[in-house]
Amino acid sequence: SSAQMRAGVPNFVRADGQTAIPTIVQYCRPGKIRVGSRVRTNISEERDLASIVRPAASKLEIGNSGQGGFQVTFSDTGVRTSLSAREVIADFLRELRDLAERETRAAFRSLWITYRSHLDMSRVEVLRGAVRDAFGSDCAVETLPEVLAAALPFIADRSNRGLDRYTVAVYDFGSV
């Protein structure tokens, strides 16, 4: 999700009429993809199935070497190609950026991306590279573990400043 800050209040950016887009990409032909709900839902041909990649799986495919990859068949042409996990993630994010910019005139100058705490830093750097590929090298990209991001409201709460000591517990039920 993306949000524009207005008077200190986040307003979620809509892309394709939604604030949350399903993380799915369909490769139609070189330079043409569909994301989220635009992916064909009545997929009946094997070629169409072979054209779909889930960026969430891409994060898992990055692997320790930072590569990973997918064999994809373009749905419109039947041509097969190999795409790295970084390319799939960047393609998905680039399409989301384009949708958000068209629909809301949002401009992305800096981004924070969160990641699962168990990812090693080489994988985080691949994710950062994919974000830069999608948003441009002039966009500042910062990273933050998801559990720390979940605790930020408490950490930033000024009323906690007077406490000598406190404990923050963050539970992630995202993969349940």
PDB file of C-alpha atoms in Angstrom:
ATOM      1  CA  SER A   1       0.000   0.000   0.000  1.00  0.00           C
ATOM      2  CA  SER A   2       1.028   3.599  -0.546  1.00  0.00           C
ATOM      3  CA  ALA A   3      -0.151   6.682   1.296  1.00  0.00           C
ATOM      4  CA  GLN A   4       0.130  10.403   0.646  1.00  0.00           C
ATOM      5  CA  MET A   5       0.585  12.454   3.794  1.00  0.00           C
ATOM      6  CA  ARG A   6      -1.759  15.448   4.054  1.00  0.00           C
ATOM      7  CA  ALA A   7      -1.570  17.553   7.200  1.00  0.00           C
ATOM      8  CA  GLY A   8       0.046  14.638   9.007  1.00  0.00           C
ATOM      9  CA  VAL A   9      -2.727  12.200   8.057  1.00  0.00           C
ATOM     10  CA  PRO A  10      -2.063   9.295   5.680  1.00  0.00           C
ATOM     11  CA  ASN A  11      -4.425   9.035   2.714  1.00  0.00           C
ATOM     12  CA  PHE A  12      -4.034   5.704   0.991  1.00  0.00           C
ATOM     13  CA  VAL A  13      -3.214   5.946  -2.688  1.00  0.00           C
ATOM     14  CA  ARG A  14      -5.627   4.173  -4.977  1.00  0.00           C
ATOM     15  CA  ALA A  15      -4.252   2.275  -7.914  1.00  0.00           C
ATOM     16  CA  ASP A  16      -6.737   0.704 -10.283  1.00  0.00           C
ATOM     17  CA  GLY A  17      -9.469   1.835  -7.881  1.00  0.00           C
ATOM     18  CA  GLN A  18      -8.057  -0.162  -4.960  1.00  0.00           C
ATOM     19  CA  THR A  19      -5.793   0.580  -2.007  1.00  0.00           C
ATOM     20  CA  ALA A  20      -4.462  -2.996  -1.974  1.00  0.00           C
ATOM     21  CA  ILE A  21      -3.609  -4.808  -5.206  1.00  0.00           C
ATOM     22  CA  PRO A  22      -3.315  -8.613  -5.321  1.00  0.00           C
ATOM     23  CA  THR A  23       0.344  -9.503  -5.871  1.00  0.00           C
ATOM     24  CA  ILE A  24       0.042 -11.288  -9.175  1.00  0.00           C
ATOM     25  CA  VAL A  25       1.581 -10.469 -12.583  1.00  0.00           C
ATOM     26  CA  GLN A  26       0.639 -11.761 -16.021  1.00  0.00           C
ATOM     27  CA  TYR A  27       3.219 -11.336 -18.792  1.00  0.00           C
ATOM     28  CA  CYS A  28       1.355 -10.682 -22.053  1.00  0.00           C
ATOM     29  CA  ARG A  29       4.263  -9.756 -24.350  1.00  0.00           C
ATOM     30  CA  PRO A  30       7.577  -7.957 -23.854  1.00  0.00           C
ATOM     31  CA  GLY A  31       6.780  -4.596 -22.258  1.00  0.00           C
ATOM     32  CA  LYS A  32       3.104  -5.443 -21.594  1.00  0.00           C
ATOM     33  CA  ILE A  33       1.931  -6.893 -18.294  1.00  0.00           C
ATOM     34  CA  ARG A  34      -1.253  -7.032 -16.226  1.00  0.00           C
ATOM     35  CA  VAL A  35      -1.288  -6.893 -12.438  1.00  0.00           C
ATOM     36  CA  GLY A  36      -3.780  -7.598  -9.685  1.00  0.00           C
ATOM     37  CA  SER A  37      -7.409  -7.838 -10.704  1.00  0.00           C
ATOM     38  CA  ARG A  38      -6.487  -7.106 -14.335  1.00  0.00           C
ATOM     39  CA  VAL A  39      -4.940 -10.574 -14.654  1.00  0.00           C
ATOM     40  CA  ARG A  40      -7.293 -12.761 -16.618  1.00  0.00           C
ATOM     41  CA  THR A  41      -9.531 -14.562 -14.185  1.00  0.00           C
ATOM     42  CA  ASN A  42     -10.905 -17.091 -16.668  1.00  0.00           C
ATOM     43  CA  ILE A  43      -7.601 -18.750 -17.362  1.00  0.00           C
ATOM     44  CA  SER A  44      -8.161 -21.943 -19.289  1.00  0.00           C
ATOM     45  CA  GLU A  45      -5.113 -22.325 -21.509  1.00  0.00           C
ATOM     46  CA  GLU A  46      -1.825 -23.694 -20.264  1.00  0.00           C
ATOM     47  CA  ARG A  47      -0.037 -20.783 -21.969  1.00  0.00           C
ATOM     48  CA  ASP A  48      -2.024 -18.320 -19.861  1.00  0.00           C
ATOM     49  CA  LEU A  49      -1.127 -20.197 -16.688  1.00  0.00           C
ATOM     50  CA  ALA A  50       2.543 -20.151 -17.702  1.00  0.00           C
ATOM     51  CA  SER A  51       2.362 -16.366 -18.073  1.00  0.00           C
ATOM     52  CA  ILE A  52       1.523 -15.704 -14.411  1.00  0.00           C
ATOM     53  CA  VAL A  53       3.980 -15.058 -11.583  1.00  0.00           C
ATOM     54  CA  ARG A  54       3.325 -14.077  -7.977  1.00  0.00           C
ATOM     55  CA  PRO A  55       5.851 -11.476  -6.755  1.00  0.00           C
ATOM     56  CA  ALA A  56       5.487 -12.859  -3.223  1.00  0.00           C
ATOM     57  CA  ALA A  57       6.959 -16.090  -4.573  1.00  0.00           C
ATOM     58  CA  SER A  58       9.649 -13.981  -6.235  1.00  0.00           C
ATOM     59  CA  LYS A  59      10.824 -12.761  -2.857  1.00  0.00           C
ATOM     60  CA  LEU A  60      11.239 -16.381  -1.820  1.00  0.00           C
ATOM     61  CA  GLU A  61      13.039 -17.214  -5.066  1.00  0.00           C
ATOM     62  CA  ILE A  62      15.650 -14.527  -4.581  1.00  0.00           C
ATOM     63  CA  GLY A  63      17.772 -17.046  -2.735  1.00  0.00           C
ATOM     64  CA  ASN A  64      21.064 -16.404  -1.036  1.00  0.00           C
ATOM     65  CA  SER A  65      22.736 -15.457  -4.306  1.00  0.00           C
ATOM     66  CA  GLY A  66      20.158 -12.737  -4.928  1.00  0.00           C
ATOM     67  CA  GLN A  67      19.064 -14.283  -8.199  1.00  0.00           C
ATOM     68  CA  GLY A  68      16.381 -16.931  -8.460  1.00  0.00           C
ATOM     69  CA  GLY A  69      14.262 -17.039 -11.551  1.00  0.00           C
ATOM     70  CA  PHE A  70      11.133 -18.006 -13.413  1.00  0.00           C
ATOM     71  CA  GLN A  71      10.370 -19.490 -16.804  1.00  0.00           C
ATOM     72  CA  VAL A  72       7.511 -17.437 -18.243  1.00  0.00           C
ATOM     73  CA  THR A  73       5.502 -17.847 -21.444  1.00  0.00           C
ATOM     74  CA  PHE A  74       4.057 -14.606 -22.800  1.00  0.00           C
ATOM     75  CA  SER A  75       0.288 -15.141 -23.066  1.00  0.00           C
ATOM     76  CA  ASP A  76      -0.113 -13.140 -26.306  1.00  0.00           C
ATOM     77  CA  THR A  77       2.836 -14.587 -28.225  1.00  0.00           C
ATOM     78  CA  GLY A  78       3.643 -17.980 -26.712  1.00  0.00           C
ATOM     79  CA  VAL A  79       7.332 -17.013 -26.514  1.00  0.00           C
ATOM     80  CA  ARG A  80       9.160 -18.335 -23.429  1.00  0.00           C
ATOM     81  CA  THR A  81      11.643 -16.283 -21.472  1.00  0.00           C
ATOM     82  CA  SER A  82      13.490 -16.399 -18.189  1.00  0.00           C
ATOM     83  CA  LEU A  83      12.992 -13.606 -15.650  1.00  0.00           C
ATOM     84  CA  SER A  84      14.904 -13.048 -12.441  1.00  0.00           C
ATOM     85  CA  ALA A  85      13.051 -12.530  -9.195  1.00  0.00           C
ATOM     86  CA  ARG A  86      14.319  -8.939  -9.168  1.00  0.00           C
ATOM     87  CA  GLU A  87      12.804  -8.341 -12.624  1.00  0.00           C
ATOM     88  CA  VAL A  88       9.414  -9.758 -11.586  1.00  0.00           C
ATOM     89  CA  ILE A  89       9.281  -7.642  -8.435  1.00  0.00           C
ATOM     90  CA  ALA A  90      10.375  -4.516 -10.347  1.00  0.00           C
ATOM     91  CA  ASP A  91       7.787  -5.132 -13.098  1.00  0.00           C
ATOM     92  CA  PHE A  92       5.003  -5.464 -10.523  1.00  0.00           C
ATOM     93  CA  LEU A  93       6.076  -2.332  -8.629  1.00  0.00           C
ATOM     94  CA  ARG A  94       6.555  -0.317 -11.841  1.00  0.00           C
ATOM     95  CA  GLU A  95       2.994  -1.111 -12.914  1.00  0.00           C
ATOM     96  CA  LEU A  96       1.644  -0.140  -9.484  1.00  0.00           C
ATOM     97  CA  ARG A  97       3.633   3.105  -9.628  1.00  0.00           C
ATOM     98  CA  ASP A  98       2.224   3.890 -13.084  1.00  0.00           C
ATOM     99  CA  LEU A  99      -1.357   3.168 -11.948  1.00  0.00           C
ATOM    100  CA  ALA A 100      -0.988   5.337  -8.832  1.00  0.00           C
ATOM    101  CA  GLU A 101       0.619   8.190 -10.755  1.00  0.00           C
ATOM    102  CA  ARG A 102      -2.116   8.148 -13.413  1.00  0.00           C
ATOM    103  CA  GLU A 103      -5.015   7.935 -10.976  1.00  0.00           C
ATOM    104  CA  THR A 104      -3.819  10.232  -8.186  1.00  0.00           C
ATOM    105  CA  ARG A 105      -0.907  12.195  -9.618  1.00  0.00           C
ATOM    106  CA  ALA A 106       1.167  10.808  -6.764  1.00  0.00           C
ATOM    107  CA  ALA A 107       4.892  11.432  -7.048  1.00  0.00           C
ATOM    108  CA  PHE A 108       7.233   9.027  -5.306  1.00  0.00           C
ATOM    109  CA  ARG A 109      10.437  10.717  -4.145  1.00  0.00           C
ATOM    110  CA  SER A 110      11.185   8.422  -1.220  1.00  0.00           C
ATOM    111  CA  LEU A 111       9.985   4.984  -0.207  1.00  0.00           C
ATOM    112  CA  TRP A 112      10.194   2.724   2.777  1.00  0.00           C
ATOM    113  CA  ILE A 113      10.010  -0.992   2.107  1.00  0.00           C
ATOM    114  CA  THR A 114       9.519  -3.516   4.845  1.00  0.00           C
ATOM    115  CA  TYR A 115      10.862  -7.032   4.857  1.00  0.00           C
ATOM    116  CA  ARG A 116      10.586 -10.157   6.941  1.00  0.00           C
ATOM    117  CA  SER A 117      13.169 -10.167   9.689  1.00  0.00           C
ATOM    118  CA  HIS A 118      14.558 -13.559   8.644  1.00  0.00           C
ATOM    119  CA  LEU A 119      15.764 -12.261   5.246  1.00  0.00           C
ATOM    120  CA  ASP A 120      19.505 -11.847   5.060  1.00  0.00           C
ATOM    121  CA  MET A 121      20.837  -8.486   3.911  1.00  0.00           C
ATOM    122  CA  SER A 122      21.795  -9.742   0.429  1.00  0.00           C
ATOM    123  CA  ARG A 123      18.105 -10.485  -0.214  1.00  0.00           C
ATOM    124  CA  VAL A 124      17.095  -7.105   1.187  1.00  0.00           C
ATOM    125  CA  GLU A 125      19.543  -5.451  -1.215  1.00  0.00           C
ATOM    126  CA  VAL A 126      17.947  -7.312  -4.147  1.00  0.00           C
ATOM    127  CA  LEU A 127      14.541  -5.992  -3.034  1.00  0.00           C
ATOM    128  CA  ARG A 128      16.000  -2.486  -2.743  1.00  0.00           C
ATOM    129  CA  GLY A 129      17.412  -2.863  -6.273  1.00  0.00           C
ATOM    130  CA  ALA A 130      14.025  -3.945  -7.621  1.00  0.00           C
ATOM    131  CA  VAL A 131      12.408  -0.878  -6.036  1.00  0.00           C
ATOM    132  CA  ARG A 132      15.040   1.380  -7.619  1.00  0.00           C
ATOM    133  CA  ASP A 133      14.493  -0.335 -10.972  1.00  0.00           C
ATOM    134  CA  ALA A 134      10.772   0.429 -10.676  1.00  0.00           C
ATOM    135  CA  PHE A 135      10.873   3.937  -9.201  1.00  0.00           C
ATOM    136  CA  GLY A 136      14.159   5.282 -10.575  1.00  0.00           C
ATOM    137  CA  SER A 137      17.598   5.827  -9.095  1.00  0.00           C
ATOM    138  CA  ASP A 138      16.627   9.311  -7.867  1.00  0.00           C
ATOM    139  CA  CYS A 139      14.000   7.858  -5.507  1.00  0.00           C
ATOM    140  CA  ALA A 140      15.356   7.398  -1.974  1.00  0.00           C
ATOM    141  CA  VAL A 141      14.747   3.835  -0.769  1.00  0.00           C
ATOM    142  CA  GLU A 142      14.932   2.890   2.901  1.00  0.00           C
ATOM    143  CA  THR A 143      14.370  -0.528   4.419  1.00  0.00           C
ATOM    144  CA  LEU A 144      12.884  -1.593   7.724  1.00  0.00           C
ATOM    145  CA  PRO A 145      12.104  -5.024   9.231  1.00  0.00           C
ATOM    146  CA  GLU A 146       8.326  -5.590   9.403  1.00  0.00           C
ATOM    147  CA  VAL A 147       8.327  -6.148  13.165  1.00  0.00           C
ATOM    148  CA  LEU A 148      10.035  -2.815  13.778  1.00  0.00           C
ATOM    149  CA  ALA A 149       7.622  -1.085  11.410  1.00  0.00           C
ATOM    150  CA  ALA A 150       4.711  -2.540  13.392  1.00  0.00           C
ATOM    151  CA  ALA A 151       6.162  -1.089  16.607  1.00  0.00           C
ATOM    152  CA  LEU A 152       6.797   2.404  15.204  1.00  0.00           C
ATOM    153  CA  PRO A 153       3.534   3.971  16.415  1.00  0.00           C
ATOM    154  CA  PHE A 154       4.384   2.999  19.979  1.00  0.00           C
ATOM    155  CA  ILE A 155       8.032   4.023  19.652  1.00  0.00           C
ATOM    156  CA  ALA A 156       7.070   7.393  18.140  1.00  0.00           C
ATOM    157  CA  ASP A 157       4.374   8.090  20.753  1.00  0.00           C
ATOM    158  CA  ARG A 158       5.714  11.050  22.722  1.00  0.00           C
ATOM    159  CA  SER A 159       3.807  10.034  25.858  1.00  0.00           C
ATOM    160  CA  ASN A 160       6.205   7.100  26.260  1.00  0.00           C
ATOM    161  CA  ARG A 161       9.225   9.422  26.558  1.00  0.00           C
ATOM    162  CA  GLY A 162       8.894   9.748  30.344  1.00  0.00           C
ATOM    163  CA  LEU A 163       9.140   6.017  30.923  1.00  0.00           C
ATOM    164  CA  ASP A 164      12.483   4.824  32.256  1.00  0.00           C
ATOM    165  CA  ARG A 165      11.946   1.397  30.803  1.00  0.00           C
ATOM    166  CA  TYR A 166       9.289  -0.354  28.747  1.00  0.00           C
ATOM    167  CA  THR A 167       8.775  -3.495  26.711  1.00  0.00           C
ATOM    168  CA  VAL A 168       7.252  -3.591  23.247  1.00  0.00           C
ATOM    169  CA  ALA A 169       5.881  -6.887  21.914  1.00  0.00           C
ATOM    170  CA  VAL A 170       5.102  -7.330  18.232  1.00  0.00           C
ATOM    171  CA  TYR A 171       3.427 -10.498  16.960  1.00  0.00           C
ATOM    172  CA  ASP A 172       3.299 -11.202  13.228  1.00  0.00           C
ATOM    173  CA  PHE A 173       0.323 -13.329  12.212  1.00  0.00           C
ATOM    174  CA  GLY A 174       0.831 -12.561   8.519  1.00  0.00           C
ATOM    175  CA  SER A 175       1.756 -16.100   7.496  1.00  0.00           C
ATOM    176  CA  VAL A 176      -0.931 -17.867   9.555  1.00  0.00           C
TER     177      VAL A 176
END
